[in-house]
XYZ file of C-alpha atoms in Angstrom:
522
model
C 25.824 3.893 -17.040
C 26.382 1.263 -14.513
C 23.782 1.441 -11.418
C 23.690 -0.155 -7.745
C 21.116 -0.759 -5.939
C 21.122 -0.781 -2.549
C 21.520 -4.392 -1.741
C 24.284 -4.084 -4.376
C 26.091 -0.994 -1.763
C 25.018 -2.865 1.632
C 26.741 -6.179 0.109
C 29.825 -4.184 -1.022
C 30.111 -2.751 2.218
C 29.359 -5.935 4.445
C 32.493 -7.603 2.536
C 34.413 -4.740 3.414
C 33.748 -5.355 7.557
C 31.522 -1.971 6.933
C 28.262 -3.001 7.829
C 28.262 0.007 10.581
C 28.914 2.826 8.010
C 26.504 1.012 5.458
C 23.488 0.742 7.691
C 21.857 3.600 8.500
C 20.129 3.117 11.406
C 23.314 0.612 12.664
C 23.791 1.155 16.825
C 26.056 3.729 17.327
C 25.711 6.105 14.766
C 25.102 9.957 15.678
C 21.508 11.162 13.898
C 24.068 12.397 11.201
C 26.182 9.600 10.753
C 22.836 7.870 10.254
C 21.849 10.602 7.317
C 25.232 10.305 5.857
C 24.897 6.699 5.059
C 21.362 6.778 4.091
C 22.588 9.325 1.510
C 25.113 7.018 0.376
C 22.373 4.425 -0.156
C 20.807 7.234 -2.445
C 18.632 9.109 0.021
C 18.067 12.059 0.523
C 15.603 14.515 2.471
C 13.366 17.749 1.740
C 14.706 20.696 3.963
C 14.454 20.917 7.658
C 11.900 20.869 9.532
C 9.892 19.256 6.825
C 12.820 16.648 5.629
C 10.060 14.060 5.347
C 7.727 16.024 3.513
C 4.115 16.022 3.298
C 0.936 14.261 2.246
C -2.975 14.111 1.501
C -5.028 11.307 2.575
C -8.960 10.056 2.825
C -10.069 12.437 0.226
C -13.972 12.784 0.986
C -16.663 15.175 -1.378
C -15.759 18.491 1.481
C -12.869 17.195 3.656
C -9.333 15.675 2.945
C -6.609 15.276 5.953
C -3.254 17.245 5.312
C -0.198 15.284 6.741
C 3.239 16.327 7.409
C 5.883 15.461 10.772
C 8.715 17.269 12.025
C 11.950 15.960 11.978
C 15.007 18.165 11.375
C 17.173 15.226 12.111
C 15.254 12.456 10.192
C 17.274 9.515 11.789
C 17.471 10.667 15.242
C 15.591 8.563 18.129
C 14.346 11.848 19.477
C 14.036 15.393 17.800
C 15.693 18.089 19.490
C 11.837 20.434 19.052
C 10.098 21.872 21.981
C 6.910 19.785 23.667
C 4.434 21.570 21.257
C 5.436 23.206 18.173
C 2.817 25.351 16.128
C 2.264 24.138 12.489
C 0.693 26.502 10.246
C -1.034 25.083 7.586
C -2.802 26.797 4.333
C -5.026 25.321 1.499
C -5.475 27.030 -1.653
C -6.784 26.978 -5.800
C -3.577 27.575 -6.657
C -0.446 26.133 -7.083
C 1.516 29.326 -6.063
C -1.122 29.838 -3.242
C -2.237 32.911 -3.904
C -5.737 32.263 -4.193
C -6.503 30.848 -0.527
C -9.555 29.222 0.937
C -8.264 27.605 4.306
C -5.634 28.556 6.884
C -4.795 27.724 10.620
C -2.405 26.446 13.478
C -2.282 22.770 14.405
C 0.294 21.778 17.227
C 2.487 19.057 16.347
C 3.478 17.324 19.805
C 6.250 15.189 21.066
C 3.858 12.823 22.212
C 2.820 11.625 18.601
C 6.224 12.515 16.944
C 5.873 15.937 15.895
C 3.165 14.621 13.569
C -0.073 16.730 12.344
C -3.152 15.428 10.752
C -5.043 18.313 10.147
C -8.695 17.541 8.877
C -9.518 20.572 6.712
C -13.519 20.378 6.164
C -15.402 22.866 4.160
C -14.159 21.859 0.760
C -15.960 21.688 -3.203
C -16.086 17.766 -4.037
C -14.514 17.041 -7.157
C -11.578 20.009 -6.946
C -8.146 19.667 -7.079
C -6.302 22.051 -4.247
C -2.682 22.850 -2.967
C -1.449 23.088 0.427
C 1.667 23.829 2.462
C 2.958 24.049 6.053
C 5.247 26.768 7.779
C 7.450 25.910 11.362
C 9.757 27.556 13.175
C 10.382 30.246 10.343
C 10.711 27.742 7.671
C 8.026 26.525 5.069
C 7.429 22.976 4.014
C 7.358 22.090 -0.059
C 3.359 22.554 -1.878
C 1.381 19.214 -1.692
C -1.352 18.766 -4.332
C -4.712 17.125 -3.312
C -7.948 16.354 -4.732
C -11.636 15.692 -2.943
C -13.903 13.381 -4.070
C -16.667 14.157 -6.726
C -20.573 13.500 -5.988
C -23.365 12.482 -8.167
C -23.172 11.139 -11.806
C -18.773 11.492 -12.764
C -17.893 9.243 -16.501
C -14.455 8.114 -15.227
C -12.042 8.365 -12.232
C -8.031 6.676 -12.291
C -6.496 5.767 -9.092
C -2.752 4.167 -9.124
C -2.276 1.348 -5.960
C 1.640 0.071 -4.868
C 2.229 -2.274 -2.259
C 5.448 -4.049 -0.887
C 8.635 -1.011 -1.013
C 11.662 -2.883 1.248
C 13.674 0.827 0.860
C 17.077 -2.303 0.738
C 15.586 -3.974 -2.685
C 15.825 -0.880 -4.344
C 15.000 2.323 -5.733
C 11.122 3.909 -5.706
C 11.403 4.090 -9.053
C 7.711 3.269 -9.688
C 6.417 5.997 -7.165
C 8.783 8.141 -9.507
C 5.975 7.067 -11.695
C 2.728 7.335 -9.544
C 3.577 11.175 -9.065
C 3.694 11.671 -12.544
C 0.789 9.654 -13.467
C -2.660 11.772 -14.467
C -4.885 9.779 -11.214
C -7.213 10.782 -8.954
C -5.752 9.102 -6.018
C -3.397 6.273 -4.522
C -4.395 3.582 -2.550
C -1.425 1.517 -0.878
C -2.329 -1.962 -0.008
C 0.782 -2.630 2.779
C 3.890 -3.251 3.639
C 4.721 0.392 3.812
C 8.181 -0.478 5.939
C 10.106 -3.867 6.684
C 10.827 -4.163 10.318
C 12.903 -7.046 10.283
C 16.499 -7.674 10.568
C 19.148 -10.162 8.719
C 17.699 -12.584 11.448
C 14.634 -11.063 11.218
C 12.394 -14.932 10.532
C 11.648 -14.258 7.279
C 11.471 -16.525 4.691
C 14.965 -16.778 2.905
C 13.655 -16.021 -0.335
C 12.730 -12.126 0.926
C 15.944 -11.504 3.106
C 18.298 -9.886 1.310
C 22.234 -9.295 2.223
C 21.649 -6.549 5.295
C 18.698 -4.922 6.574
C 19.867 -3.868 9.524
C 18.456 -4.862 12.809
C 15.130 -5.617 13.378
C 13.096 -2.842 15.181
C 11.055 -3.167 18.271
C 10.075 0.095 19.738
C 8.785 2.991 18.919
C 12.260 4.857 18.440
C 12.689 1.963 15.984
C 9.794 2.173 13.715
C 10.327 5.858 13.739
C 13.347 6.115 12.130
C 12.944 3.149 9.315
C 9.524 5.474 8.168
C 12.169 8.150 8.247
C 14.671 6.410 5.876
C 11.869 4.893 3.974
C 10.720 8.740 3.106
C 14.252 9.404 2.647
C 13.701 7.982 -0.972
C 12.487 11.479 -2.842
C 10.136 9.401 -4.819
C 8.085 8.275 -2.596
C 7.820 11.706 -1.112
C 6.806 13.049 -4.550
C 3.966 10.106 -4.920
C 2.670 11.498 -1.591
C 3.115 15.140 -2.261
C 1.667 14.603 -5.776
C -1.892 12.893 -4.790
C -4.107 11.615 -2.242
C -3.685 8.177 -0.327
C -5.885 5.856 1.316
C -4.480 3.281 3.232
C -4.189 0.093 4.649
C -1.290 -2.267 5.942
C -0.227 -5.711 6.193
C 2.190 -7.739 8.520
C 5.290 -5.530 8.099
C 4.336 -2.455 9.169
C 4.614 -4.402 12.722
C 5.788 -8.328 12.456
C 6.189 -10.757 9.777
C 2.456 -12.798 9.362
C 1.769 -11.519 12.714
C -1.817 -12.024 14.626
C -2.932 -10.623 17.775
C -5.072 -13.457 18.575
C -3.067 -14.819 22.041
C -0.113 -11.808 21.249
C 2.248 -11.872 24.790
C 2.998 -8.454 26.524
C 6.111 -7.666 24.926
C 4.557 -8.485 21.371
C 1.445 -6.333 22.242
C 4.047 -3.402 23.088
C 5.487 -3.598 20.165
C 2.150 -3.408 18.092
C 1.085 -0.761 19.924
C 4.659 1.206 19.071
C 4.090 0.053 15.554
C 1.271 1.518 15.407
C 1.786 4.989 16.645
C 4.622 5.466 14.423
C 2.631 4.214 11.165
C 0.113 6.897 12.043
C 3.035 9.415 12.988
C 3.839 8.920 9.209
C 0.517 8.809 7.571
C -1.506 10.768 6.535
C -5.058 8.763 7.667
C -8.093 9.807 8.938
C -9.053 8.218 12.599
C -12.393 7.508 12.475
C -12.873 7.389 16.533
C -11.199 10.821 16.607
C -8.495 9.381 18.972
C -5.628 6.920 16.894
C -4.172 5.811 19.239
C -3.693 3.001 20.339
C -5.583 1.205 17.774
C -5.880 2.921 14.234
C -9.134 1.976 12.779
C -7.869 1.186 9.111
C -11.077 0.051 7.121
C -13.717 2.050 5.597
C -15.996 2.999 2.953
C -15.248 6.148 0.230
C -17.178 6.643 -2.594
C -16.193 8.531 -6.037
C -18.918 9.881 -6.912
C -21.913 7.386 -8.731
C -18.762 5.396 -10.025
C -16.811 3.739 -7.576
C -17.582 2.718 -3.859
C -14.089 1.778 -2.111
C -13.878 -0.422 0.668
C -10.772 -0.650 2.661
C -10.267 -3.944 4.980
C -7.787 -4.184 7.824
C -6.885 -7.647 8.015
C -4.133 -7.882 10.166
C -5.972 -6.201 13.431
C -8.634 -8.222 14.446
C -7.553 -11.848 13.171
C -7.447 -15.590 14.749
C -4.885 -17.700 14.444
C -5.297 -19.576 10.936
C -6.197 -22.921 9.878
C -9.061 -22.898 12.808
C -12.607 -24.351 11.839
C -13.931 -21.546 13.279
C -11.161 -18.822 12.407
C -11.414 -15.021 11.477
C -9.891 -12.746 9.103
C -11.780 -10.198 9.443
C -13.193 -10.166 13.227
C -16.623 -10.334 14.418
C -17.254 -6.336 14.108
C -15.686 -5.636 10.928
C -17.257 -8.611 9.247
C -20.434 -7.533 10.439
C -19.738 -3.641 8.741
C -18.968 -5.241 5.257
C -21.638 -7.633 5.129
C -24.103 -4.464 5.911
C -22.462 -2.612 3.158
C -22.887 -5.441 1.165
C -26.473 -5.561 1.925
C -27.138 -2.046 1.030
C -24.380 -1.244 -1.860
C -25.561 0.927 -4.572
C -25.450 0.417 -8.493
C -22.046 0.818 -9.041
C -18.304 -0.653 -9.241
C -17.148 -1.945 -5.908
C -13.624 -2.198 -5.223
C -12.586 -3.591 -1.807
C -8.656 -2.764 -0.732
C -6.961 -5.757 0.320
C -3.711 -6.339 1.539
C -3.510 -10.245 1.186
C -4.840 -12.490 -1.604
C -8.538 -13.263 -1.518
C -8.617 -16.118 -4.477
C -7.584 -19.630 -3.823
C -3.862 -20.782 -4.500
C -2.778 -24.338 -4.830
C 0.659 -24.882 -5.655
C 0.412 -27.439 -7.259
C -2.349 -29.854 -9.236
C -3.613 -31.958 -5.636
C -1.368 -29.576 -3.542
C -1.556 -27.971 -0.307
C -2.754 -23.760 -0.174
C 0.738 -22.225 -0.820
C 0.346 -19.666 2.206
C -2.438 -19.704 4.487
C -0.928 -16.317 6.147
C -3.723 -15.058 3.278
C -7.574 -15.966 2.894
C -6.483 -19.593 2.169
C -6.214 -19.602 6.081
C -9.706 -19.073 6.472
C -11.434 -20.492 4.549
C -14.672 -20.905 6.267
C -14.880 -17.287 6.818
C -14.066 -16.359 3.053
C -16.962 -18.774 2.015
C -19.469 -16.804 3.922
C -18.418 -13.407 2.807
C -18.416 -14.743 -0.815
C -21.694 -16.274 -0.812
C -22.733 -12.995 1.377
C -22.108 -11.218 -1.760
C -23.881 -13.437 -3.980
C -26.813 -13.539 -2.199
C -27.144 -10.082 -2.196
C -26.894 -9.544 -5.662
C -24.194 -7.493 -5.647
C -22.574 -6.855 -8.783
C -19.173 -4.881 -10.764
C -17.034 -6.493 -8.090
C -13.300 -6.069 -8.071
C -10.403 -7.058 -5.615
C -7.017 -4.961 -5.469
C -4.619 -6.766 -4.096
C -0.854 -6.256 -2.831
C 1.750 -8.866 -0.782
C 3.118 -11.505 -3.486
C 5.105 -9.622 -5.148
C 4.129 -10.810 -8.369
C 1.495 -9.668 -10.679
C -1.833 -12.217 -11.000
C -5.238 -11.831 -12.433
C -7.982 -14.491 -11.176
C -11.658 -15.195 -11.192
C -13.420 -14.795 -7.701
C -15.280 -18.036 -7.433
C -17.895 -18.906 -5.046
C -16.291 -22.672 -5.004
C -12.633 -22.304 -5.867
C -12.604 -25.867 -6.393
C -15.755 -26.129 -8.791
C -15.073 -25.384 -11.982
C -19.003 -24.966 -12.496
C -19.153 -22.271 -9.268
C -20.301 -18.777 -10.416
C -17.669 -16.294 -11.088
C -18.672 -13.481 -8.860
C -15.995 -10.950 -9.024
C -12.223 -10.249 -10.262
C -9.471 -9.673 -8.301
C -6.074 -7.907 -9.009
C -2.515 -8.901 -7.685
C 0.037 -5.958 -8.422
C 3.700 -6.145 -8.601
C 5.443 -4.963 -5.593
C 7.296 -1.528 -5.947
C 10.699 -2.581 -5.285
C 10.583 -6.161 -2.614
C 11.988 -8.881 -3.981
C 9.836 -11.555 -5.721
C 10.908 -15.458 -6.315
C 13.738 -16.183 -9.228
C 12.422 -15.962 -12.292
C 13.645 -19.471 -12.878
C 11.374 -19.965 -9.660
C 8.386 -18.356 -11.694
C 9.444 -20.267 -14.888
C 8.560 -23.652 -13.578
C 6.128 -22.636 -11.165
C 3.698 -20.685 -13.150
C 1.904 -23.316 -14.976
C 1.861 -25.804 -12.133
C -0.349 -23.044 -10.456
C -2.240 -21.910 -13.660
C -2.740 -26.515 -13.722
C -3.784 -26.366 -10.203
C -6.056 -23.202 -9.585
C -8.670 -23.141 -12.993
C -9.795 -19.774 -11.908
C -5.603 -18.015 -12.309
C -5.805 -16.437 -15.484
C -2.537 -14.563 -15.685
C 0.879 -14.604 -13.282
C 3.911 -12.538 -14.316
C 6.629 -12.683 -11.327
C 9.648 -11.157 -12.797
C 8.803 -7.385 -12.256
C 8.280 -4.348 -10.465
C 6.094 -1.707 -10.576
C 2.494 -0.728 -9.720
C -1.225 -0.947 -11.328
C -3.104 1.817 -12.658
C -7.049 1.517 -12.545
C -9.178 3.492 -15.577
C -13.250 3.057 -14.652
C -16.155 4.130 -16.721
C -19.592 3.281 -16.104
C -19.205 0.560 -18.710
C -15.937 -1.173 -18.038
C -12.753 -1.555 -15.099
C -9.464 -1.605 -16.956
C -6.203 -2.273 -15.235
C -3.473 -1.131 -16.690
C -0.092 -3.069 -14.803
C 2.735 -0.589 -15.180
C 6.360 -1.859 -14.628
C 9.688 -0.368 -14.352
C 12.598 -1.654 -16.384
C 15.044 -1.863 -13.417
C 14.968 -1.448 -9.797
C 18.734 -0.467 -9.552
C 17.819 2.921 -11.169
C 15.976 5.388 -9.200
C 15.023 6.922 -12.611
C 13.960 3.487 -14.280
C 11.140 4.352 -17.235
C 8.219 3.222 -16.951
C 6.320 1.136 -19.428
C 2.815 -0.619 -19.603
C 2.985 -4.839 -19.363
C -0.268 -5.658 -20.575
C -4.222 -4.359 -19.156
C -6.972 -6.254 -18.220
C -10.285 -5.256 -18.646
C -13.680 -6.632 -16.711
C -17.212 -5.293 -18.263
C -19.659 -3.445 -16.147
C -22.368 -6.050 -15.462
C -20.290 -9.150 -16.625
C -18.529 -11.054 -14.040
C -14.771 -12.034 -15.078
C -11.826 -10.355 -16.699
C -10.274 -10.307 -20.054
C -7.157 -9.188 -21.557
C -6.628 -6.635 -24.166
C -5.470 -7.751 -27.364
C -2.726 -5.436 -27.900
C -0.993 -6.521 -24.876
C -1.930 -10.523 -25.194
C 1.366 -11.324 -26.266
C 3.545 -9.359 -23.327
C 5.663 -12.055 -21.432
C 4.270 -13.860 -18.499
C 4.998 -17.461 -16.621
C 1.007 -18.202 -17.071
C -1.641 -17.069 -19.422
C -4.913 -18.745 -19.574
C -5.803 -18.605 -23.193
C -9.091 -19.884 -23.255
């Protein structure tokens, strides 16, 4: 059977003059114009009210935060709904929830989209629970959750994605989170793309037609709304929990605050709201808006403490002598969890590569937009963590769109540095990566030029799977075969594995000889 993806429809329809009945959230188009050509780019939406569907997130031993948002007309700029609309919301032990252990009313308001975020407390750790929603006489599909375990658990699986531009393709790989046996999801950013077909991004990401870039919070409304329109990704929410983080799309492309004008600071601000609209996080402060505080620290159990980092809210420019990634506050929260981290596997959540990456033998850091562009700051938090003796450390990682596995030096330049840690770099779930002739050539010119790359595979899509034991972190990098097919299988590349107190990855034999552009072999 012959598939299109959508940059395959958009580009059929932009040589036909049609860009205005191929884009659906073109100027001009009623709310269901808009859903009629979203549904021609293969969307499609759960029943109204719920048509975006619902969601779990920050799953904690007694507490987890149930997510959904009204919008009977998905694409509209406004929702034809009253001020204040009562959400009833149940929790149960049951799939058919019969058996129920939580109920209540949460309004969902104009004011933050219709949205609700109710924090349902009271909870066993460790148990696996269903939920629903009911609205103006209709009820919403059953979400499946999970809370965290305490005290001594042997294993936990969690599935991360990263990078989904709804015109690259179809969410073929969250087809493949929802059905994967894990505990819970952590996405590491670039949840939407908000720019346009002149939206200044580099020309290797732009594809044929985006549509226009968006700007307020109208905008970033509707492109969550056709980015849930894919029924995958609704399933991957519905299916597990999420913690989250985000990168420079969910607002700007390699944006930083540091020095942002009025008009850009509005446009955070109505970036923001929306993301948390169409999230289901946990505010911290109580009060999201208008600054969503992102990072945190979860623990599974005695197994696994997860840190999440926000590195997009409180950054300087780059390339300063004196620059910030993480801001003074937030630096000063991980370096006390550093201090006092238990005995266990730590995993920090990061949205932009942490390792060093030369282009070339002698080159110049490929993209300082990541840690390379502060590099003063990731030499203290590295040695911060050696100092400490801090152990089982591993980075998950999102943004390049390509898959890479590297040591975490404290001296990325000396060969003879201690390895301290691992990080991850997962395929993106359906953005576009560089050419695989691209990949081809450049592979072992940055295997030659950064000692501590150990693997790079560019010319996939897809999403990592993480299996932990109290003896050893595997990764397991699942890919999809095609992007064009919203039903793509998914298969298994190859899995790394790092030993619990052993610094450094290695990978399994009986996926050694999977293709890749680099593979360190010794």
């Amino acid at each position: 059977m012959t598939t299109l993806n959508r940059r395959d429809l958009l580009k059929a329809a932009g040589a036909a003059g049609a860009f205005n009945l191929a884009w659906p959230l073109s100027a001009g188009l009623s709310p269901a114009q808009a859903r009629e050509a979203a549904e021609v780019l293969g969307a499609d939406y759960d029943p109204a009210p719920f048509t975006l569907g619902v969601a779990s997130g920050d799953p904690q031993p007694s507490s987890i935060v149930l997510w959904t948002r009204l919008a009977p007309e998905p694409l509209a700029a406004e929702q034809r709904l009253p001020e204040i609309v009562e959400v009833d919301w149940v929790v149960a032990t049951d799939p058919q929830l019969r058996r129920v252990i939580a109920r209540g009313t949460a309004p969902a308001s104009a004011t933050l989209g219709h949205s609700v975020h109710v924090p349902v407390a009271g909870l066993r750790p460790g148990t696996r629970y269903w939920y629903a929603f009911k609205a103006l006489g209709k009820k919403s599909r059953v979400g499946r959750t999970k809370t965290a375990p305490v005290g001594p658990i042997s294993s936990v699986r969690f599935a991360a994605a990263n990078c989904q531009a709804f015109h690259d393709g179809f969410y073929a790989a969250h087809r493949g989170i929802a059905r994967e046996n894990v505990d819970f999801v952590v996405h590491l950013g670039d949840y939407i793309y908000e720019h346009g077909q002149e939206g200044g991004v580099p020309a290797e990401h732009v594809r044929d037609h985006e549509g226009p870039e968006i700007f307020t919070i109208a905008d970033y409304r509707r492109r969550h709304a056709l980015y849930k329109g894919d029924r995958s990704l609704r399933e991957a929410h519905a299916a597990h929990p999420w913690f989250l983080t985000w990168d420079d799309h969910e607002v700007a492309n390699d944006y930083s605050s540091a020095g942002g004008d009025a008009p850009f600071m509005q446009r955070r601000a109505a970036a923001y709201q929306a993301w948390y609209e169409n999230m289901p996080h946990r505010d911290a402060g109580n009060s999201a808006l208008p600054d969503p505080e992102i990072h945190r620290v979860r623990r599974w159990g005695n197994l696994l403490e997860l840190t999440v980092l926000d590195l997009r809210s409180y950054r300087s420019e780059r390339n300063l002598a004196d620059g910030t990634i993480l801001g003074a506050g937030q630096k000063a929260w991980l370096k006390r969890g550093v201090d006092r981290a238990p005995d266990t596997w730590h995993v920090w959540a990061n949205s932009i590569m942490l390792s060093q990456l030369r282009g070339r033998p002698g080159g110049s850091y490929m993209f300082t937009d990541q840690w390379d562009g502060y590099l003063a700051e990731r030499k203290e938090v590295l040695n911060h963590i050696h100092s400490s003796g801090m152990e089982d450390f591993v980075v998950i990682t999102g943004d390049w769109h390509s898959a890479f596995v590297d040591d975490v030096r404290l001296d990325f330049d000396d060969t003879s540095s201690p390895v301290i840690g691992t990080e991850f770099t997962a395929h993106s779930v359906t953005s576009g990566a560089y050419s695989p002739d691209w990949n081809a050539a450049n592979g072992p010119l940055m295997g030659a030029a950064n000692p501590h790359l150990k693997y790079f595979e560019g010319n996939r899509y897809g999403y990592d799977v993480y299996e932990v034991t109290p003896k050893r972190f595997s990764t397991h990098m699942r890919v999809i075969a095609d992007r064009r097919d919203p039903a793509s299988p998914v298969t298994t590349l190859t899995t790394f594995h790092v030993d619990r107190g052993k610094a450094g990855s290695y990978e399994d034999p009986a996926t050694k000889n999977s293709p890749a552009q680099w593979r360190r072999d010794s």
